[in-house]
Short mmCIF file of C-alpha atoms and ligand atoms in Angstrom, two decimals:
data_model
loop_
_atom_site.label_atom_id
_atom_site.label_comp_id
_atom_site.label_asym_id
_atom_site.label_seq_id
_atom_site.Cartn_x
_atom_site.Cartn_y
_atom_site.Cartn_z
CA UNK A 6 105.89 98.48 67.87
CA UNK A 7 104.06 101.65 68.88
CA UNK A 8 104.79 103.79 71.88
CA UNK A 9 101.50 104.94 73.45
CA UNK A 10 101.69 107.68 76.05
CA UNK A 11 98.85 108.64 78.39
CA UNK A 12 99.04 111.87 80.37
CA UNK A 13 97.05 112.06 83.62
CA UNK A 14 96.22 109.51 86.31
CA UNK A 15 92.58 110.42 86.92
CA UNK A 16 89.40 108.72 85.71
CA UNK A 17 90.20 109.44 82.05
CA UNK A 18 93.87 108.40 82.05
CA UNK A 19 93.42 105.29 84.19
CA UNK A 20 90.49 103.92 82.22
CA UNK A 21 92.24 104.64 78.91
CA UNK A 22 95.36 102.81 80.14
CA UNK A 23 93.33 99.81 81.26
CA UNK A 24 91.37 99.53 78.01
CA UNK A 25 94.57 99.78 75.98
CA UNK A 26 96.28 97.16 78.12
CA UNK A 27 93.32 94.84 77.51
CA UNK A 28 93.08 95.35 73.76
CA UNK A 29 96.49 96.33 72.36
CA UNK A 30 98.79 93.57 71.16
CA UNK A 31 101.58 92.96 73.72
CA UNK A 32 104.40 94.29 71.50
CA UNK A 33 103.08 97.84 71.95
CA UNK A 34 104.37 99.88 74.87
CA UNK A 35 101.94 101.77 77.15
CA UNK A 36 103.16 104.48 79.54
CA UNK A 37 101.08 106.54 81.97
CA UNK A 38 102.49 109.81 83.36
CA UNK A 39 100.96 111.62 86.31
CA UNK A 40 102.17 114.08 88.93
CA UNK A 41 100.79 111.99 91.75
CA UNK A 42 101.34 108.28 92.26
CA UNK A 43 97.87 107.96 93.79
CA UNK A 44 94.46 107.82 92.15
CA UNK A 45 91.81 109.78 94.08
CA UNK A 46 88.12 108.99 93.84
CA UNK A 47 86.89 112.61 93.82
CA UNK A 48 83.14 111.95 94.25
CA UNK A 49 83.90 110.64 97.77
CA UNK A 50 85.59 113.87 98.93
CA UNK A 51 82.35 115.28 100.37
CA UNK A 52 82.00 112.17 102.53
CA UNK A 53 85.65 112.52 103.56
CA UNK A 54 85.06 116.11 104.69
CA UNK A 55 82.06 115.02 106.76
CA UNK A 56 83.97 112.18 108.43
CA UNK A 57 82.08 109.38 106.67
CA UNK A 58 85.23 107.74 105.32
CA UNK A 59 89.02 107.95 105.66
CA UNK A 60 91.53 109.32 103.12
CA UNK A 61 93.02 105.85 102.49
CA UNK A 62 89.53 104.48 101.64
CA UNK A 63 89.21 106.79 98.63
CA UNK A 64 92.58 106.53 96.93
CA UNK A 65 94.98 103.83 95.80
CA UNK A 66 98.53 103.42 94.56
CA UNK A 67 98.65 103.88 90.79
CA UNK A 68 102.16 102.58 90.24
CA UNK A 69 101.23 99.15 91.60
CA UNK A 70 97.85 99.03 89.87
CA UNK A 71 99.42 99.93 86.51
CA UNK A 72 102.27 97.44 86.86
CA UNK A 73 99.71 94.65 87.26
CA UNK A 74 98.35 95.70 83.88
CA UNK A 75 101.69 95.93 82.01
CA UNK A 76 101.51 99.73 81.95
CA UNK A 77 104.72 101.59 82.82
CA UNK A 78 103.99 104.36 85.34
CA UNK A 79 106.05 107.55 85.51
CA UNK A 80 105.48 110.05 88.28
CA UNK A 81 106.36 113.47 86.84
CA UNK A 82 104.99 116.91 86.03
CA UNK A 83 103.95 117.38 82.39
CA UNK A 84 105.24 120.79 81.42
CA UNK A 85 104.61 120.89 77.69
CA UNK A 86 103.20 118.82 74.86
CA UNK A 87 104.59 119.31 71.37
CA UNK A 88 102.16 117.49 69.05
CA UNK A 89 104.11 118.43 65.90
CA UNK A 90 107.30 116.77 67.19
CA UNK A 91 105.41 113.99 69.06
CA UNK A 92 107.22 114.92 72.27
CA UNK A 93 106.28 115.70 75.86
CA UNK A 94 108.48 117.64 78.28
CA UNK A 95 108.52 116.30 81.86
CA UNK A 96 109.95 117.87 85.01
CA UNK A 97 110.71 116.56 88.48
CA UNK A 98 109.59 113.16 89.73
CA UNK A 99 110.87 109.94 88.12
CA UNK A 100 111.92 111.48 84.79
CA UNK A 101 112.97 114.96 83.72
CA UNK A 102 113.40 115.79 80.04
CA UNK A 103 111.66 114.80 76.85
CA UNK A 104 109.60 111.72 76.15
CA UNK A 105 108.64 110.74 72.62
CA UNK A 106 105.40 109.07 71.61
CA UNK A 107 103.69 107.59 68.56
CA UNK A 108 100.18 108.06 69.98
CA UNK A 109 99.06 110.29 72.82
CA UNK A 110 96.02 110.36 75.10
CA UNK A 111 95.78 113.69 76.90
CA UNK A 112 93.85 113.40 80.20
CA UNK A 113 95.30 116.12 82.44
CA UNK A 114 91.92 117.25 83.78
CA UNK A 115 91.29 120.83 84.75
CA UNK A 116 93.32 123.59 86.32
CA UNK A 117 91.85 125.48 89.30
CA UNK A 118 91.92 129.10 88.17
CA UNK A 119 91.66 130.49 91.71
CA UNK A 120 93.60 133.61 90.68
CA UNK A 121 90.46 134.78 88.85
CA UNK A 122 88.68 135.40 92.14
CA UNK A 123 90.86 137.55 94.43
CA UNK A 124 90.68 136.25 97.98
CA UNK A 125 89.70 132.69 97.00
CA UNK A 126 93.06 131.21 97.92
CA UNK A 127 93.16 132.99 101.31
CA UNK A 128 89.55 132.61 102.46
CA UNK A 129 87.59 129.90 100.65
CA UNK A 130 87.49 126.18 101.28
CA UNK A 131 87.10 123.81 98.36
CA UNK A 132 86.91 120.07 97.78
CA UNK A 133 89.25 119.58 94.85
CA UNK A 134 91.67 117.22 96.58
CA UNK A 135 92.22 115.19 99.74
CA UNK A 136 94.21 117.88 101.58
CA UNK A 137 91.58 120.54 100.79
CA UNK A 138 88.76 118.25 101.94
CA UNK A 139 90.57 117.59 105.23
CA UNK A 140 91.00 121.34 105.80
CA UNK A 141 87.28 121.81 105.21
CA UNK A 142 86.61 118.97 107.67
CA UNK A 143 88.48 120.94 110.31
CA UNK A 144 86.44 124.06 109.52
CA UNK A 145 83.20 122.05 109.83
CA UNK A 146 84.37 120.83 113.22
CA UNK A 147 84.73 124.45 114.37
CA UNK A 148 81.47 125.73 112.83
CA UNK A 149 78.59 125.91 115.32
CA UNK A 150 76.28 128.54 113.86
CA UNK A 151 76.07 131.60 111.63
CA UNK A 152 75.90 131.68 107.85
CA UNK A 153 77.34 128.91 105.68
CA UNK A 154 77.76 129.78 102.01
CA UNK A 155 78.27 126.83 99.67
CA UNK A 156 78.45 127.40 95.94
CA UNK A 157 80.23 127.94 92.66
CA UNK A 158 82.36 130.71 91.21
CA UNK A 159 81.82 131.80 87.59
CA UNK A 160 83.46 129.20 85.34
CA UNK A 161 83.09 126.35 87.87
CA UNK A 162 81.73 123.29 86.13
CA UNK A 163 80.70 121.01 88.98
CA UNK A 164 77.35 121.13 90.79
CA UNK A 165 77.18 117.79 92.63
CA UNK A 166 79.57 118.53 95.55
CA UNK A 167 77.85 121.87 96.13
CA UNK A 168 74.47 120.24 96.74
CA UNK A 169 75.89 117.26 98.61
CA UNK A 170 77.82 119.59 100.94
CA UNK A 171 74.72 121.69 101.66
CA UNK A 172 72.65 118.58 102.48
CA UNK A 173 75.41 117.00 104.58
CA UNK A 174 75.89 120.22 106.53
CA UNK A 175 72.18 120.47 107.22
CA UNK A 176 72.18 116.89 108.56
CA UNK A 177 75.35 117.47 110.62
CA UNK A 178 73.85 120.52 112.32
CA UNK A 179 70.61 118.61 113.04
CA UNK A 180 72.61 115.75 114.60
CA UNK A 181 74.49 118.22 116.80
CA UNK A 182 71.28 120.04 117.75
CA UNK A 183 72.71 123.26 116.26
CA UNK A 184 71.24 125.78 113.86
CA UNK A 185 72.72 127.85 111.04
CA UNK A 186 71.68 129.49 107.80
CA UNK A 187 72.81 127.62 104.70
CA UNK A 188 72.83 129.32 101.29
CA UNK A 189 73.68 127.67 97.99
CA UNK A 190 75.20 130.23 95.62
CA UNK A 191 75.05 129.93 91.83
CA UNK A 192 76.79 132.41 89.53
CA UNK A 193 74.14 132.47 86.80
CA UNK A 194 70.50 133.36 86.62
CA UNK A 195 68.66 130.00 86.22
CA UNK A 196 67.60 131.04 82.71
CA UNK A 197 71.23 131.58 81.68
CA UNK A 198 72.77 128.48 83.26
CA UNK A 199 73.75 125.55 81.06
CA UNK A 200 70.82 123.15 80.51
CA UNK A 201 72.05 120.40 82.82
CA UNK A 202 72.56 122.81 85.71
CA UNK A 203 69.12 124.38 85.42
CA UNK A 204 67.33 121.03 85.27
CA UNK A 205 69.33 119.64 88.18
CA UNK A 206 68.59 122.74 90.30
CA UNK A 207 64.88 122.37 89.52
CA UNK A 208 64.90 118.69 90.49
CA UNK A 209 66.62 119.44 93.80
CA UNK A 210 64.65 122.52 94.82
CA UNK A 211 62.00 120.67 96.93
CA UNK A 212 64.68 118.76 98.86
CA UNK A 213 66.70 121.95 99.46
CA UNK A 214 63.58 123.71 100.73
CA UNK A 215 62.76 120.79 103.01
CA UNK A 216 66.19 121.26 104.62
CA UNK A 217 65.65 125.03 104.88
CA UNK A 218 68.55 125.65 102.46
CA UNK A 219 68.25 128.93 100.55
CA UNK A 220 69.28 129.28 96.92
CA UNK A 221 70.91 132.49 95.74
CA UNK A 222 71.19 132.54 91.93
CA UNK A 223 72.70 135.21 89.72
CA UNK A 224 75.49 135.95 92.22
CA UNK A 225 78.76 135.87 90.23
CA UNK A 226 81.43 136.04 92.92
CA UNK A 227 84.15 138.54 91.99
CA UNK A 228 86.06 138.96 95.21
CA UNK A 229 86.28 137.31 98.62
CA UNK A 230 87.33 139.02 101.84
CA UNK A 231 87.73 137.46 105.28
CA UNK A 232 84.02 138.06 105.99
CA UNK A 233 82.24 138.83 102.73
CA UNK A 234 81.54 137.67 99.21
CA UNK A 235 81.30 140.48 96.66
CA UNK A 236 79.43 140.00 93.40
CA UNK A 237 80.02 141.49 89.96
CA UNK A 238 77.20 143.98 90.48
CA UNK A 239 78.41 145.17 93.88
CA UNK A 240 76.25 142.96 96.15
CA UNK A 241 77.82 141.90 99.44
CA UNK A 242 77.10 138.73 101.39
CA UNK A 243 78.43 137.96 104.85
CA UNK A 244 79.62 134.42 105.62
CA UNK A 245 81.01 132.44 108.55
CA UNK A 246 81.79 129.23 106.66
CA UNK A 247 82.65 129.16 102.96
CA UNK A 248 83.03 126.25 100.54
CA UNK A 249 83.22 127.10 96.83
CA UNK A 250 84.00 125.33 93.59
CA UNK A 251 86.64 127.58 91.96
CA UNK A 252 86.71 128.59 88.28
CA UNK A 253 88.04 125.79 86.06
CA UNK A 254 90.32 126.02 83.03
CA UNK A 255 92.10 123.49 80.90
CA UNK A 256 95.61 122.40 81.99
CA UNK A 257 98.43 124.59 80.67
CA UNK A 258 100.59 121.95 78.92
CA UNK A 259 98.90 122.69 75.57
CA UNK A 260 98.65 126.46 75.92
CA UNK A 261 99.23 128.72 72.90
CA UNK A 262 99.50 126.13 70.15
CA UNK A 263 96.00 126.50 68.77
CA UNK A 264 94.51 123.20 69.90
CA UNK A 265 92.43 124.62 72.75
CA UNK A 266 89.56 127.08 73.13
CA UNK A 267 89.85 130.36 75.07
CA UNK A 268 89.54 128.53 78.41
CA UNK A 269 92.32 126.07 77.63
CA UNK A 270 90.01 123.09 76.91
CA UNK A 271 91.12 120.81 74.09
CA UNK A 272 89.01 120.74 70.93
CA UNK A 273 88.08 117.16 69.99
CA UNK A 274 85.61 115.50 67.67
CA UNK A 275 83.12 112.80 68.69
CA UNK A 276 85.76 110.09 68.26
CA UNK A 277 87.82 111.96 70.92
CA UNK A 278 90.58 112.77 68.41
CA UNK A 279 92.11 116.18 68.95
CA UNK A 280 91.17 118.49 66.05
CA UNK A 281 93.89 119.84 63.73
CA UNK A 282 96.64 117.45 64.76
CA UNK A 283 97.40 113.76 64.36
CA UNK A 284 97.77 110.69 66.58
CA UNK A 285 96.43 112.55 69.55
CA UNK A 286 93.27 111.98 71.62
CA UNK A 287 91.96 113.91 74.63
CA UNK A 288 89.45 112.88 77.29
CA UNK A 289 87.87 113.98 80.56
CA UNK A 290 87.74 117.39 82.20
CA UNK A 291 90.44 118.56 79.76
CA UNK A 292 88.10 118.63 76.73
CA UNK A 293 85.87 121.46 75.66
CA UNK A 294 82.34 119.93 75.72
CA UNK A 295 79.55 122.04 77.18
CA UNK A 296 77.98 121.52 80.60
CA UNK A 297 79.45 120.05 83.76
CA UNK A 298 82.73 118.17 83.99
CA UNK A 299 82.06 114.69 85.34
CA UNK A 300 83.88 111.46 86.06
CA UNK A 301 81.45 109.23 84.16
CA UNK A 302 82.01 111.39 81.06
CA UNK A 303 85.78 110.97 81.44
CA UNK A 304 85.35 107.19 81.70
CA UNK A 305 83.16 106.95 78.60
CA UNK A 306 85.44 109.27 76.62
CA UNK A 307 88.47 107.19 77.64
CA UNK A 308 86.76 104.03 76.37
CA UNK A 309 85.97 105.74 73.06
CA UNK A 310 89.50 107.15 72.68
CA UNK A 311 91.16 103.81 73.52
CA UNK A 312 88.91 101.95 71.06
CA UNK A 313 89.64 104.40 68.26
CA UNK A 314 93.36 104.54 68.98
CA UNK A 315 93.57 100.74 68.66
CA UNK A 316 91.57 100.92 65.42
CA UNK A 317 93.89 103.62 64.03
CA UNK A 318 96.96 101.60 64.96
CA UNK A 319 95.53 98.54 63.26
CA UNK A 320 94.54 100.49 60.15
CA UNK A 321 90.77 100.26 60.76
CA UNK A 322 88.33 103.23 60.69
CA UNK A 323 87.47 104.86 64.03
CA UNK A 324 83.97 103.62 64.82
CA UNK A 325 83.48 104.43 68.51
CA UNK A 326 81.65 107.72 69.12
CA UNK A 327 80.98 109.67 72.28
CA UNK A 328 77.45 110.84 73.21
CA UNK A 329 77.40 113.74 75.66
CA UNK A 330 75.22 112.73 78.60
CA UNK A 331 74.98 113.89 82.18
CA UNK A 332 74.32 111.05 84.60
CA UNK A 333 74.73 111.56 88.31
CA UNK A 334 73.49 110.89 91.79
CA UNK A 335 73.18 113.65 94.38
CA UNK A 336 73.35 111.88 97.74
CA UNK A 337 71.09 113.82 100.10
CA UNK A 338 71.87 111.33 102.86
CA UNK A 339 68.31 109.95 102.90
CA UNK A 340 65.14 109.53 100.87
CA UNK A 341 65.59 112.76 98.89
CA UNK A 342 68.70 111.46 97.09
CA UNK A 343 68.23 111.75 93.34
CA UNK A 344 69.44 110.09 90.19
CA UNK A 345 69.57 112.56 87.29
CA UNK A 346 70.12 111.77 83.64
CA UNK A 347 70.12 114.19 80.72
CA UNK A 348 71.22 113.90 77.13
CA UNK A 349 73.16 117.16 76.68
CA UNK A 350 72.97 116.92 72.88
CA UNK A 351 69.26 116.09 72.96
CA UNK A 352 66.15 116.66 75.03
CA UNK A 353 65.54 113.65 77.24
CA UNK A 354 65.83 114.17 80.97
CA UNK A 355 64.93 111.68 83.68
CA UNK A 356 64.93 112.05 87.42
CA UNK A 357 64.42 109.34 90.06
CA UNK A 358 64.28 109.90 93.77
CA UNK A 359 64.81 107.73 96.84
CA UNK A 360 67.19 106.52 99.55
CA UNK A 361 68.27 103.74 97.16
CA UNK A 362 70.24 106.18 94.96
CA UNK A 363 72.58 107.28 97.74
CA UNK A 364 73.31 103.62 98.38
CA UNK A 365 73.92 103.01 94.65
CA UNK A 366 76.48 105.84 94.61
CA UNK A 367 78.42 104.38 97.54
CA UNK A 368 78.32 100.89 96.02
CA UNK A 369 79.62 102.23 92.69
CA UNK A 370 82.52 103.81 94.51
CA UNK A 371 83.45 100.49 96.15
CA UNK A 372 83.04 98.67 92.86
CA UNK A 373 85.27 101.16 91.02
CA UNK A 374 87.98 100.81 93.66
CA UNK A 375 87.82 97.03 93.67
CA UNK A 376 87.97 96.85 89.89
CA UNK A 377 90.79 99.31 89.31
CA UNK A 378 93.11 99.20 92.34
C1 FAD B 11 84.29 116.92 95.21
C2 FAD B 11 84.00 116.34 93.85
C3 FAD B 11 82.86 115.58 93.66
C4 FAD B 11 82.58 115.04 92.41
N1 FAD B 11 81.45 114.27 92.26
C5 FAD B 11 81.23 113.67 91.07
C6 FAD B 11 80.12 112.77 90.92
O1 FAD B 11 79.33 112.57 91.85
N2 FAD B 11 79.94 112.17 89.72
C7 FAD B 11 80.80 112.38 88.66
O2 FAD B 11 80.61 111.79 87.59
N3 FAD B 11 81.85 113.24 88.77
C8 FAD B 11 82.07 113.87 89.94
N4 FAD B 11 83.15 114.72 90.07
C9 FAD B 11 83.94 115.08 88.87
C10 FAD B 11 85.01 114.07 88.54
O3 FAD B 11 85.80 113.78 89.68
C11 FAD B 11 85.89 114.61 87.42
O4 FAD B 11 85.07 114.92 86.33
C12 FAD B 11 86.93 113.60 87.03
O5 FAD B 11 87.86 113.45 88.07
C13 FAD B 11 87.62 113.98 85.72
O6 FAD B 11 88.57 113.00 85.41
P1 FAD B 11 89.87 113.37 84.55
O7 FAD B 11 90.65 112.12 84.43
O8 FAD B 11 89.48 114.10 83.34
O9 FAD B 11 90.63 114.44 85.44
P2 FAD B 11 91.28 114.28 86.88
O10 FAD B 11 90.53 113.30 87.70
O11 FAD B 11 91.42 115.67 87.39
O12 FAD B 11 92.71 113.67 86.58
C14 FAD B 11 93.73 114.44 86.01
C15 FAD B 11 95.05 113.76 86.34
O13 FAD B 11 96.12 114.44 85.71
C16 FAD B 11 97.13 114.73 86.65
N5 FAD B 11 97.75 115.97 86.21
C17 FAD B 11 97.15 117.16 85.99
N6 FAD B 11 98.04 118.05 85.53
C18 FAD B 11 99.23 117.39 85.45
C19 FAD B 11 100.52 117.77 85.01
N7 FAD B 11 100.80 118.99 84.56
N8 FAD B 11 101.48 116.85 85.05
C20 FAD B 11 101.25 115.59 85.48
N9 FAD B 11 100.04 115.18 85.90
C21 FAD B 11 99.04 116.08 85.88
C22 FAD B 11 96.41 114.86 87.97
O14 FAD B 11 97.30 114.64 89.05
C23 FAD B 11 95.37 113.75 87.83
O15 FAD B 11 95.93 112.50 88.14
C24 FAD B 11 83.46 115.27 91.32
C25 FAD B 11 84.60 116.04 91.51
C26 FAD B 11 84.87 116.57 92.76
C27 FAD B 11 86.12 117.41 92.94
#
């Protein structure tokens, strides 16, 4: 009997647990550890902030959902992973102490490195959780004009909520009969951004212009005060409403043991096995692949990792491989919604536009919830 441990109850961890529960022989034990007992559907947080759905519509109870699938759920904080000893240290929650494993899937997502931008914590809104989205909702309620800055800090790896927030704000102001300046801020010059980001920005430019949304590229935010954003090269931008994606880093549970790159992301191969160790896989925002960090990537990586873990356990070669693709919908709220697909290890890019794609995104959200909760 093998003891399989999964760390993280987000897209990566949940999908890995479900695939393992479906395919592993029943004598093997599957345990999922996460600090929260709820799964949150992050792509819906923009709609939550704009009052288009309620918090309980976009999350569900993980403990119950996992029990239905013969997965033991432990709510706890993962403090440390020791791959050499096959042990994980947990604190607080249901269990405190050490937990041993035979096989591990590491899916702890990203850490918000807000300390890298002084003033972020005090002055910026973000959308990286239900509570943060509800605070931004309150700020939107109180915003009736001025300058709204929506964007990314250096090291942020998530473009979709930036664009969706800018579009939703433009529509909200139009509905209220109010006016404001909206600027989308990107840290890099378009030529220096990662390929997916540049192509996505190009595809969205006409729709942003149609909404009167300005784009300010090459503005790496270094510091935030109560009224201004300051860039690396000393530029200053005044704001009245601020929503930013903070810098991301890998979670700290694997720090300083040589399995991560300089930003804390876990090094894996295309089978999702962690390099330079054994019986360990990593998936989702926690891994070091280039480009944006996205939920559909976490899901695909979890499927690959689960497939290969089962093969390894059964003594077969790992034959599932991950292809790094970016596939997303930016919901503009109307006919300028786009579907964007790019092979990040190749050249093909495709873009489709239309009201239909916003609808597809909302339907996918409902489908995901119905399937997994
Ligand atoms: C506002 C917003 C909009 C987005 N829109 C899209 C979109 O349109 N399309 C798309 O594909 N992606 C989108 N994403 C990105 C997507 O949500 C992430 O890529 C995805 O959540 C990554 O899944 P994950 O399982 O790797 O990490 P996460 O979802 O972050 O899950 C990590 C899990 O680990 C737990 N955890 C972390 N650290 C610890 C610890 N030390 N101890 C115990 N538990 C811990 C967390 O509680 C969480 O349950 C969006 C994200 C946001 C924030």
